[in-house]
Coordinates of N, CA and C in Angstrom, one line a residue:
X1 N -112.4 53.2 -37.5 CA -112.5 54.8 -37.2 C -111.1 55.3 -37.1
X2 N -110.1 54.8 -36.4 CA -109.4 55.2 -36.3 C -108.3 55.4 -37.6
X3 N -108.9 54.7 -38.5 CA -107.2 54.7 -39.8 C -108.0 55.7 -40.7
X4 N -109.7 56.5 -40.7 CA -110.3 56.9 -41.0 C -109.6 58.6 -40.5
X5 N -109.0 58.5 -38.7 CA -108.9 59.8 -38.7 C -107.0 60.2 -38.9
X6 N -106.4 58.4 -38.9 CA -105.0 58.8 -38.8 C -105.2 59.2 -40.9
X7 N -105.6 59.0 -41.4 CA -105.7 59.4 -43.2 C -106.2 61.2 -43.2
X8 N -106.5 61.4 -42.0 CA -107.3 63.1 -42.0 C -105.9 63.6 -41.6
X9 N -105.1 63.4 -41.0 CA -104.1 63.8 -40.3 C -102.9 64.0 -40.9
X10 N -102.3 62.6 -41.6 CA -101.8 62.5 -42.6 C -102.2 63.8 -43.8
X11 N -103.2 63.7 -44.5 CA -103.3 64.7 -44.5 C -103.5 66.1 -45.1
X12 N -103.7 66.0 -43.4 CA -103.7 67.9 -43.2 C -102.0 67.9 -43.2
X13 N -100.9 67.2 -42.7 CA -99.8 67.5 -42.9 C -99.2 67.4 -44.5
X14 N -99.8 66.7 -44.9 CA -99.1 66.9 -46.4 C -99.6 68.7 -47.0
X15 N -100.7 69.0 -46.8 CA -101.8 70.3 -46.7 C -100.6 71.2 -46.3
X16 N -100.2 70.9 -45.2 CA -99.1 71.9 -44.3 C -97.8 71.9 -44.8
X17 N -97.0 70.9 -45.5 CA -96.0 70.8 -46.0 C -96.2 71.4 -47.8
X18 N -97.0 71.4 -48.3 CA -97.5 72.3 -49.7 C -97.3 73.7 -49.6
X19 N -98.1 73.8 -48.5 CA -98.1 75.2 -48.2 C -96.9 76.0 -47.7
X20 N -96.0 75.3 -47.0 CA -94.2 75.7 -46.4 C -93.7 75.7 -48.2
X21 N -93.7 74.5 -49.0 CA -93.4 74.9 -49.7 C -93.5 76.0 -51.2
X22 N -94.8 76.4 -50.9 CA -95.4 77.0 -51.7 C -94.6 78.4 -51.5
X23 N -94.6 78.9 -50.3 CA -93.9 79.7 -49.3 C -92.3 80.4 -50.4
X24 N -91.9 79.3 -49.4 CA -90.0 79.0 -49.8 C -90.0 79.0 -51.4
X25 N -90.4 78.6 -52.2 CA -90.8 78.7 -53.3 C -90.8 80.1 -54.0
X26 N -91.6 80.9 -52.9 CA -92.0 82.1 -53.6 C -90.4 83.3 -52.8
X27 N -89.9 82.7 -52.3 CA -88.7 83.4 -51.0 C -89.5 84.2 -50.4
X28 N -91.0 83.6 -50.2 CA -91.1 84.5 -48.8 C -90.9 84.2 -47.4
X29 N -91.3 85.0 -46.4 CA -90.9 84.7 -45.0 C -91.9 83.9 -45.0
X30 N -91.4 82.8 -43.8 CA -92.1 81.4 -43.4 C -92.4 82.1 -42.1
X31 N -93.8 82.8 -41.8 CA -94.4 82.6 -40.4 C -95.5 82.0 -39.9
X32 N -96.4 81.9 -38.9 CA -97.1 81.8 -38.8 C -98.4 82.0 -39.2
X33 N -98.2 83.2 -39.2 CA -99.3 84.6 -40.6 C -99.5 84.1 -41.6
X34 N -98.1 83.9 -42.1 CA -97.9 83.8 -43.9 C -98.2 82.6 -43.9
X35 N -98.8 81.2 -43.5 CA -99.0 80.0 -43.5 C -99.9 79.9 -43.0
X36 N -101.1 80.8 -42.2 CA -102.7 80.8 -42.3 C -103.0 81.4 -43.7
X37 N -102.3 82.5 -44.0 CA -103.0 83.2 -44.8 C -103.0 82.0 -46.6
X38 N -101.9 81.8 -46.8 CA -101.5 80.4 -48.0 C -102.5 79.5 -47.0
X39 N -102.4 78.8 -45.9 CA -103.7 77.8 -46.0 C -105.5 78.0 -46.6
X40 N -105.6 79.1 -46.1 CA -106.8 80.1 -46.0 C -107.1 80.6 -47.5
X41 N -106.0 80.5 -48.6 CA -106.3 81.1 -50.3 C -106.4 79.4 -50.8
X42 N -105.7 78.2 -50.2 CA -106.0 76.8 -50.6 C -106.8 76.1 -50.8
X43 N -107.1 76.4 -49.1 CA -108.9 76.0 -49.0 C -109.5 76.5 -49.8
X44 N -109.5 78.0 -50.1 CA -110.6 78.6 -50.8 C -110.9 78.5 -52.2
X45 N -109.4 77.9 -52.9 CA -109.3 77.4 -54.6 C -109.7 76.0 -54.2
X46 N -109.2 74.9 -53.4 CA -109.6 73.5 -53.6 C -111.1 73.1 -53.4
X47 N -111.0 72.2 -54.5 CA -112.2 71.6 -54.9 C -113.2 70.2 -54.1
X48 N -111.5 69.0 -53.8 CA -112.5 68.7 -53.3 C -112.5 68.4 -51.7
X49 N -113.5 68.5 -51.0 CA -114.0 68.5 -49.6 C -112.8 68.2 -48.6
X50 N -112.3 66.9 -49.3 CA -111.4 66.4 -47.8 C -110.3 67.2 -47.8
X51 N -109.9 68.0 -49.3 CA -108.7 68.4 -48.8 C -109.0 70.1 -48.1
X52 N -109.7 70.3 -48.5 CA -111.0 71.4 -47.7 C -110.6 71.9 -46.3
X53 N -111.0 70.4 -45.8 CA -111.0 69.8 -44.5 C -109.6 69.9 -43.7
X54 N -108.9 69.8 -44.7 CA -107.5 69.4 -44.7 C -106.8 70.8 -44.1
X55 N -106.8 71.8 -45.0 CA -106.4 73.1 -44.7 C -107.2 73.8 -43.8
X56 N -108.3 73.0 -43.6 CA -108.6 74.0 -42.4 C -108.5 73.4 -40.8
X57 N -107.8 72.2 -40.6 CA -107.5 71.2 -39.8 C -105.7 71.9 -39.6
X58 N -105.3 72.1 -40.6 CA -103.9 72.6 -40.7 C -104.1 74.0 -40.2
X59 N -105.1 75.0 -40.5 CA -104.6 76.1 -39.7 C -105.2 76.0 -38.3
X60 N -105.8 75.6 -38.2 CA -106.0 75.0 -36.6 C -105.2 74.7 -35.8
X61 N -103.9 73.8 -36.2 CA -103.1 73.3 -35.5 C -101.5 74.5 -35.8
X62 N -101.6 75.2 -36.8 CA -100.7 76.3 -36.6 C -101.6 77.6 -36.0
X63 N -102.7 77.6 -35.7 CA -103.1 78.4 -34.7 C -102.6 78.6 -33.3
X64 N -103.1 76.7 -32.8 CA -102.6 76.2 -31.8 C -101.4 76.2 -31.0
X65 N -100.3 75.8 -32.3 CA -99.2 76.5 -31.9 C -98.2 77.8 -31.9
X66 N -99.4 78.5 -31.9 CA -98.7 79.8 -31.9 C -98.5 80.3 -30.3
X67 N -97.4 80.9 -30.1 CA -97.1 81.5 -28.3 C -97.9 82.3 -28.6
X68 N -98.4 82.5 -27.8 CA -99.5 83.6 -26.6 C -99.1 85.0 -27.2
X69 N -99.7 85.9 -27.8 CA -99.5 87.2 -27.7 C -98.6 88.0 -26.2
X70 N -97.9 88.8 -26.5 CA -97.8 89.8 -25.3 C -97.4 90.7 -25.6
X71 N -97.8 91.9 -24.7 CA -96.7 92.9 -24.9 C -96.0 93.3 -25.7
X72 N -95.9 94.7 -26.1 CA -94.2 94.5 -26.7 C -93.3 95.0 -25.8
X73 N -92.3 95.0 -25.3 CA -91.3 95.6 -24.7 C -90.1 96.8 -25.4
X74 N -90.7 97.7 -24.5 CA -89.9 98.7 -25.1 C -88.7 99.3 -24.3
X75 N -87.7 99.6 -25.1 CA -86.3 100.4 -24.2 C -86.3 101.4 -24.1
X76 N -85.8 102.4 -23.6 CA -85.7 103.8 -23.8 C -84.3 103.8 -23.5
X77 N -83.3 104.2 -24.3 CA -82.4 104.7 -24.0 C -81.9 106.1 -24.0
X78 N -81.1 107.0 -22.9 CA -80.5 108.2 -23.4 C -79.3 108.4 -24.1
X79 N -79.0 109.2 -24.7 CA -77.7 109.4 -25.1 C -77.4 110.0 -24.4
X80 N -75.9 110.4 -24.8 CA -74.8 111.7 -24.4 C -75.1 112.8 -24.4
X81 N -75.9 113.1 -26.0 CA -76.9 114.4 -25.7 C -78.2 114.2 -25.2
X82 N -78.3 113.5 -24.6 CA -79.3 114.0 -23.8 C -81.0 113.7 -24.7
X83 N -80.3 113.2 -25.8 CA -81.7 112.4 -26.7 C -82.0 111.0 -27.0
X84 N -83.6 110.5 -26.6 CA -84.1 109.8 -25.9 C -84.4 108.9 -27.0
X85 N -83.9 107.6 -27.2 CA -84.0 106.5 -28.5 C -85.2 105.2 -27.9
X86 N -86.0 104.9 -28.3 CA -87.2 104.2 -28.2 C -87.0 102.4 -29.2
X87 N -86.4 101.6 -28.6 CA -86.1 100.8 -29.3 C -87.7 99.7 -28.9
X88 N -87.7 98.7 -29.4 CA -89.2 97.5 -28.8 C -88.5 96.2 -29.7
X89 N -89.6 95.2 -29.5 CA -89.1 94.1 -29.7 C -89.8 93.5 -30.9
X90 N -90.9 94.8 -31.1 CA -91.7 94.2 -32.6 C -90.9 94.2 -33.8
X91 N -90.1 95.0 -34.2 CA -89.1 94.7 -35.3 C -90.6 95.5 -36.2
X92 N -90.1 95.7 -38.1 CA -91.0 96.3 -38.5 C -92.2 95.3 -38.5
X93 N -93.0 96.1 -39.1 CA -94.6 94.7 -39.7 C -94.6 94.1 -40.2
X94 N -94.5 94.1 -41.6 CA -94.1 92.9 -42.6 C -93.1 92.5 -42.5
X95 N -92.3 92.0 -41.8 CA -91.1 91.4 -41.9 C -89.8 91.9 -42.5
X96 N -89.9 92.9 -43.4 CA -88.4 93.4 -43.8 C -87.7 93.9 -42.8
X97 N -86.7 94.3 -43.5 CA -85.3 94.9 -42.7 C -85.4 96.3 -42.9
X98 N -84.8 96.8 -41.9 CA -84.7 97.7 -42.0 C -83.3 98.6 -42.3
X99 N -82.5 98.1 -43.6 CA -80.8 99.3 -42.9 C -80.7 99.6 -45.1

């Protein structure tokens, strides 16, 4: 019984590593949401039941380790010309830089 659970956990770790490698090779941003999307795609195309189950287990593990969603912090700064600038902690929605 323990051996089977250990094997399932090992396969889940391997699948998780494969998903990270796919993202790295694609030069994509590594984030929880990107990792979950990749694991979902892998699960959808996987033919082996054990690997599908491992993908679902890896997805659950990533979701369990995500930080809780918090409200965004907004800072309001007024400059010398009495213009108000708003800054949030969210950044760009798609992870791209705006410069």
